[in-house]
Amino acid sequence: MREDRQGTGVGRMLLERAMAACRDEGRSVLVVAAAAADVGVLRFYQLLGFRLLRVERDAFTPETGYPDIEIDGIPLRDRVWLLLSLGDAAMLGDS
């Protein structure tokens, strides 16, 4: 996302729509993946009620087709999978 759009609620709105679509389809969970080095994104998902599911080590490496990347000085290597149970009363940070 563009830096000038961060904090405007667009990401939260998109996620709320995805959650509604999943519920409409009768799904009970929503799973997302994020770069482990992007602590801001990890914080965003966790504030919305997502829980860490697993870490996929070395997902972002030259061997898997990615150039060497750093996010806020942290080398990007691992992918984090997060899960939101759509039946949780605590979702969207209402806990």
Coordinates of C-alpha atoms in Angstrom, one line a residue:
M1 CA 0.0 0.0 0.0
R2 CA 1.1 3.5 -0.7
E3 CA 2.5 5.2 2.4
D4 CA 0.2 8.3 1.9
R5 CA -2.8 5.9 2.2
Q6 CA -1.7 4.1 5.4
G7 CA -3.9 4.7 8.3
T8 CA -6.9 5.8 6.2
G9 CA -8.9 2.6 7.0
V10 CA -8.8 1.1 3.5
G11 CA -7.1 -2.1 4.6
R12 CA -9.5 -2.6 7.4
M13 CA -12.4 -2.0 5.0
L14 CA -11.1 -4.6 2.6
L15 CA -10.6 -7.1 5.3
E16 CA -14.1 -6.6 6.7
R17 CA -15.5 -7.2 3.2
A18 CA -13.4 -10.4 2.8
M19 CA -14.7 -11.5 6.2
A20 CA -18.3 -10.9 5.2
A21 CA -17.8 -12.8 1.9
C22 CA -16.3 -15.7 3.8
R23 CA -19.2 -15.7 6.2
D24 CA -21.7 -15.6 3.3
E25 CA -20.0 -18.6 1.8
G26 CA -20.3 -20.4 5.2
R27 CA -16.6 -20.4 5.9
S28 CA -15.5 -20.4 9.5
V29 CA -11.9 -19.1 9.2
L30 CA -9.9 -16.6 7.2
V31 CA -6.2 -17.2 6.6
V32 CA -3.7 -14.6 5.4
A33 CA 0.0 -14.5 4.8
A34 CA 2.4 -11.7 5.5
A35 CA 6.1 -11.0 5.4
A36 CA 7.7 -11.8 8.8
A37 CA 9.9 -8.7 8.4
D38 CA 6.9 -6.4 8.1
V39 CA 6.1 -5.9 11.8
G40 CA 3.6 -3.2 11.0
V41 CA 1.5 -5.6 8.9
L42 CA 1.8 -8.3 11.5
R43 CA 0.6 -5.8 14.1
F44 CA -2.3 -4.7 11.9
Y45 CA -3.6 -8.3 11.5
Q46 CA -3.2 -9.1 15.2
L47 CA -5.0 -6.0 16.2
L48 CA -7.9 -7.2 14.1
G49 CA -8.0 -10.5 15.9
F50 CA -5.8 -12.7 13.8
R51 CA -3.6 -15.3 15.6
L52 CA -0.3 -16.6 14.4
L53 CA -0.7 -20.0 12.7
R54 CA 2.8 -20.9 11.4
V55 CA 6.0 -19.5 10.0
E56 CA 7.2 -20.6 6.5
R57 CA 10.9 -20.3 6.7
D58 CA 12.9 -19.0 3.7
A59 CA 9.8 -18.3 1.6
F60 CA 11.3 -15.0 0.2
T61 CA 14.8 -15.9 -0.9
P62 CA 16.8 -15.7 -4.2
E63 CA 16.3 -19.5 -4.4
T64 CA 12.5 -19.0 -4.5
G65 CA 12.7 -16.2 -7.0
Y66 CA 12.8 -13.1 -4.8
P67 CA 15.7 -10.6 -4.7
D68 CA 17.3 -9.7 -1.4
I69 CA 14.8 -7.3 0.3
E70 CA 14.9 -5.5 3.6
I71 CA 11.9 -4.0 5.4
D72 CA 12.8 -1.4 8.0
G73 CA 16.3 -2.9 8.1
I74 CA 15.0 -6.5 8.7
P75 CA 16.0 -9.0 5.9
L76 CA 12.9 -10.4 4.3
R77 CA 13.1 -14.2 4.4
D78 CA 10.1 -15.8 6.2
R79 CA 6.4 -15.7 5.5
V80 CA 4.0 -15.7 8.5
W81 CA 0.5 -17.3 8.2
L82 CA -2.2 -15.9 10.4
L83 CA -5.8 -17.2 11.1
L84 CA -9.0 -15.5 12.1
S85 CA -11.8 -17.6 13.5
L86 CA -14.9 -15.9 12.0
G87 CA -17.0 -17.1 14.9
D88 CA -14.9 -15.3 17.5
A89 CA -16.7 -12.5 19.5
A90 CA -13.2 -10.9 19.9
M91 CA -12.6 -10.2 16.2
L92 CA -11.7 -6.8 14.8
G93 CA -10.0 -5.8 18.0
D94 CA -13.2 -5.8 20.1
S95 CA -11.6 -7.9 22.8

